[in-house]
Short mmCIF file of C-alpha atoms in Angstrom, two decimals:
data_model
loop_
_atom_site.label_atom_id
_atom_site.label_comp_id
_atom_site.label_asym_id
_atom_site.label_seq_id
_atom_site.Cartn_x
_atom_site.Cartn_y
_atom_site.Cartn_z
CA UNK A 1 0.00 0.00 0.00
CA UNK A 2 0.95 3.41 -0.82
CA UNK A 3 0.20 6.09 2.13
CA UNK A 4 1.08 9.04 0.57
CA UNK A 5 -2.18 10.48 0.28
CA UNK A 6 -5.81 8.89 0.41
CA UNK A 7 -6.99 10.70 -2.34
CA UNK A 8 -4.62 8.46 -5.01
CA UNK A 9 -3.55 6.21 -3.50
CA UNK A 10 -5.71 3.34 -4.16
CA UNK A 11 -7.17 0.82 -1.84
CA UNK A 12 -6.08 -2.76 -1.39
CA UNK A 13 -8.00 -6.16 -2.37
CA UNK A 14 -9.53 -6.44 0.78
CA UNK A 15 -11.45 -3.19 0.97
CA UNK A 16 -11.95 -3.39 -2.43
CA UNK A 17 -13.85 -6.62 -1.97
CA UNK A 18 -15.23 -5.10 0.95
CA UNK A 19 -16.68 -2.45 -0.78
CA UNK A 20 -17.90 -4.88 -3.39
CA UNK A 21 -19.81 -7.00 -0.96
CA UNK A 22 -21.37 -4.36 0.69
CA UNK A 23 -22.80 -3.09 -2.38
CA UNK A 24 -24.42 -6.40 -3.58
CA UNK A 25 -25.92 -6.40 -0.69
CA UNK A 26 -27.36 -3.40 -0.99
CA UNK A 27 -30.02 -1.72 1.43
CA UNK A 28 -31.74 1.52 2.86
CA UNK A 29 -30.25 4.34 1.74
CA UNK A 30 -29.14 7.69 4.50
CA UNK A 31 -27.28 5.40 7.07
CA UNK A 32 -30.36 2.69 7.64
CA UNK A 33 -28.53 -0.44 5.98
CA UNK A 34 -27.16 -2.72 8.14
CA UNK A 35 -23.53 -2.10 7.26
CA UNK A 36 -23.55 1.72 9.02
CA UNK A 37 -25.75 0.16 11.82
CA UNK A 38 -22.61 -2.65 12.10
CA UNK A 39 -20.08 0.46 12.16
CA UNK A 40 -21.63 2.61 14.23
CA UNK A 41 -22.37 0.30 16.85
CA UNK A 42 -18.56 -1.31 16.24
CA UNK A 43 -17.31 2.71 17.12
CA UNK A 44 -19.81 3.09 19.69
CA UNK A 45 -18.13 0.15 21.45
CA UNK A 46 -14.15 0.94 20.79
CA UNK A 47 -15.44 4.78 22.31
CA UNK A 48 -17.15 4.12 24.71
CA UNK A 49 -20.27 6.20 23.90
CA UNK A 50 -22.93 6.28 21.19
CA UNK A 51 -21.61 7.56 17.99
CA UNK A 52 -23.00 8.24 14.64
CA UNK A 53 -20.39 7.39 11.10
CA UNK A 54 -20.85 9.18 7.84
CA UNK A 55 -18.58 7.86 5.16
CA UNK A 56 -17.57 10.00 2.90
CA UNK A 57 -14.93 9.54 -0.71
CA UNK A 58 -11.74 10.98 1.20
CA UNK A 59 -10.06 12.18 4.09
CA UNK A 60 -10.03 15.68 3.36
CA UNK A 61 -14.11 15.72 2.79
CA UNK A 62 -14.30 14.04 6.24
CA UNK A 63 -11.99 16.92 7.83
CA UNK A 64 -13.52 19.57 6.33
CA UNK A 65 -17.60 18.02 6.86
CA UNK A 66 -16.30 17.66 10.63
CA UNK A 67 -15.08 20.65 10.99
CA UNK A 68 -17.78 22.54 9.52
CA UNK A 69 -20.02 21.00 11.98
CA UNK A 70 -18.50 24.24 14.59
CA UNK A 71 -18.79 26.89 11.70
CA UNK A 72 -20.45 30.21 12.39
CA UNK A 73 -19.88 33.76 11.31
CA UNK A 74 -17.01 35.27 12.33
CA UNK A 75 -15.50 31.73 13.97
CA UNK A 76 -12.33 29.68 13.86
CA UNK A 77 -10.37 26.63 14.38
CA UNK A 78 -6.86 26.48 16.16
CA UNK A 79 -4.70 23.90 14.73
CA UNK A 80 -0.49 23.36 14.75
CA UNK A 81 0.35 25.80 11.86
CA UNK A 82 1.71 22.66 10.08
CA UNK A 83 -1.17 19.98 10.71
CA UNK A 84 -2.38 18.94 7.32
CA UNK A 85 -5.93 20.60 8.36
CA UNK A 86 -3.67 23.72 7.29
CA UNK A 87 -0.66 22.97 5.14
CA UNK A 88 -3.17 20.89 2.77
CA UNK A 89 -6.69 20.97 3.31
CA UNK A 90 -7.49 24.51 4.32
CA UNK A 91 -9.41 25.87 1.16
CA UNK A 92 -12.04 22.42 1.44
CA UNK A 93 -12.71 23.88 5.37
CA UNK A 94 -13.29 27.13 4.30
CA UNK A 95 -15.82 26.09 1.85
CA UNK A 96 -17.33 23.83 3.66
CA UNK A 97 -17.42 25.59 6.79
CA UNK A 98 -18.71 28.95 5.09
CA UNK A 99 -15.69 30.94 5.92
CA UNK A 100 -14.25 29.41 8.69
CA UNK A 101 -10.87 29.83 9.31
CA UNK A 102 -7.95 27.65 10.49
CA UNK A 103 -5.71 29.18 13.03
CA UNK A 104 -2.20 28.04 13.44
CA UNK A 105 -0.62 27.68 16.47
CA UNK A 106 3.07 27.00 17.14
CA UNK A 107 4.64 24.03 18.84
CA UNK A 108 7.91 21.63 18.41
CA UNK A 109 7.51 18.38 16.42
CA UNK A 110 4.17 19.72 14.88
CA UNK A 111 2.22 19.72 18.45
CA UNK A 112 0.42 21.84 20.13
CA UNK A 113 0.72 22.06 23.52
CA UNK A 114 -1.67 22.61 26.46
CA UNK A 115 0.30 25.74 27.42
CA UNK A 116 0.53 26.96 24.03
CA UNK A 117 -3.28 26.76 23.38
CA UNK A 118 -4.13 28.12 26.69
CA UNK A 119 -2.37 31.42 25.85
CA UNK A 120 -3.91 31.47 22.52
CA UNK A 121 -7.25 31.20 24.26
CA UNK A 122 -6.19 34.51 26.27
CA UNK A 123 -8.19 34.91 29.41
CA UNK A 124 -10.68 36.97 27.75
CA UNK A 125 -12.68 36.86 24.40
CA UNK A 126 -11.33 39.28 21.81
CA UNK A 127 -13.83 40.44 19.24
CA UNK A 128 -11.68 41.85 16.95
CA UNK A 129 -10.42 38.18 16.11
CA UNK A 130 -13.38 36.43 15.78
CA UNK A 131 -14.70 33.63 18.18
CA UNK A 132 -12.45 30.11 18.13
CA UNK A 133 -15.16 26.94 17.88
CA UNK A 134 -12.59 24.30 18.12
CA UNK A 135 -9.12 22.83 17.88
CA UNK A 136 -8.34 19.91 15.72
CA UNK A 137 -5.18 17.55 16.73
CA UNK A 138 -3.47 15.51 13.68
CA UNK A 139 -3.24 11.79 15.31
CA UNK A 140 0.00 11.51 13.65
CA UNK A 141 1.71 14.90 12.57
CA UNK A 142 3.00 15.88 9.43
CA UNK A 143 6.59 15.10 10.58
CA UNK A 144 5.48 11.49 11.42
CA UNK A 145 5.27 12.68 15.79
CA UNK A 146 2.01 11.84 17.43
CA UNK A 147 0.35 13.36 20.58
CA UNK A 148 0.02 10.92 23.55
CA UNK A 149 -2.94 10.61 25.43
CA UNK A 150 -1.84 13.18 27.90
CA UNK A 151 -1.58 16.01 25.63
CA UNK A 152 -5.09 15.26 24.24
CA UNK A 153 -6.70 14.76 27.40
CA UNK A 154 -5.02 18.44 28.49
CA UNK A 155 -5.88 19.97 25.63
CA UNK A 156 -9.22 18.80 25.61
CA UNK A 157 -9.88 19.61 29.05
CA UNK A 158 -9.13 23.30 28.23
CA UNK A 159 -11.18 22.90 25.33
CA UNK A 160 -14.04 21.95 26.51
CA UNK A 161 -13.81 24.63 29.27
CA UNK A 162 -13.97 27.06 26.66
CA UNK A 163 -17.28 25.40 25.07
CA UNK A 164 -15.02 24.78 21.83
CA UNK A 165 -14.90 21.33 20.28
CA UNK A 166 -12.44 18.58 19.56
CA UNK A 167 -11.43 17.62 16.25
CA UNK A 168 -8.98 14.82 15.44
CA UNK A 169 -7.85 14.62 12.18
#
């Protein structure tokens, strides 16, 4: 397998046949076939809550349809200045999102960290910048680095203290 990129890349024999299967099968269209039930209750499980799947062709349409989810005038997303969410896919969030911008925040081997958001939060609102809505984490960074559990859980914990969301790309 090449894993360059997902959009051309191909898939291998397995998913391929996969996919095949799945579509002889056939079914309810809008999520009510038996294969997103299967998924959704197989993510539900590994998460540990209820959660709903929407597949979608690649992975920058699922960034950009998640992250559009937070979207509203004048809002933004903070993100490591070189996550792929910016260095590649920023354009797709932006249309998606109606305008919503990526913010990028600094940090060494392509992290952010829990200090480093927490002063771009400020202490106070600022409405000259707009209103952040989230922060998205890359799983595994653009220089190959990933975040441990740690640094998501502190992140997220200032996150959600804020009322912003959690993306993971």
């Amino acid at each position: 397998m090449i894993f360059a990129s997902d959009n051309w890349a191909g898939a291998s024999d397995r998913v391929i046949a996969a996919v095949a299967e799945a579509a002889r099968k056939g079914g309810p269209a809008y999520g009510g076939d038996p294969l997103t039930r299967a998924v959704e209750a197989r993510f539900s499980e590994v998460f540990e809550r209820e959660a709903a799947v929407f597949f979608v062709a690649t992975g920058t349409a699922a960034n950009a349809l998640a992250l559009s989810v937070f979207a509203r005038p004048g809002a933004f997303v903070f993100a490591h200045r070189e996550a792929h969410v910016i260095a590649d896919e920023p354009g797709s969030t932006e249309l998606f999102g109606g305008g919503l911008r990526l913010v990028g925040l600094g940090g060494a081997a392509g992290r952010i960290t829990a200090e480093g958001f927490a002063a771009a939060l400020g202490t106070e609102p600022n409405p000259h910048f707009g209103e952040p809505v989230a922060v998205s984490l890359s799983e595994i960074t653009e220089i190959g680095t990933a975040y441990r559990p740690d640094m998501v859980a502190a992140i997220a914990a200032l996150a959600r203290a804020r009322g912003l969301g959690v993306h993971m790309d």
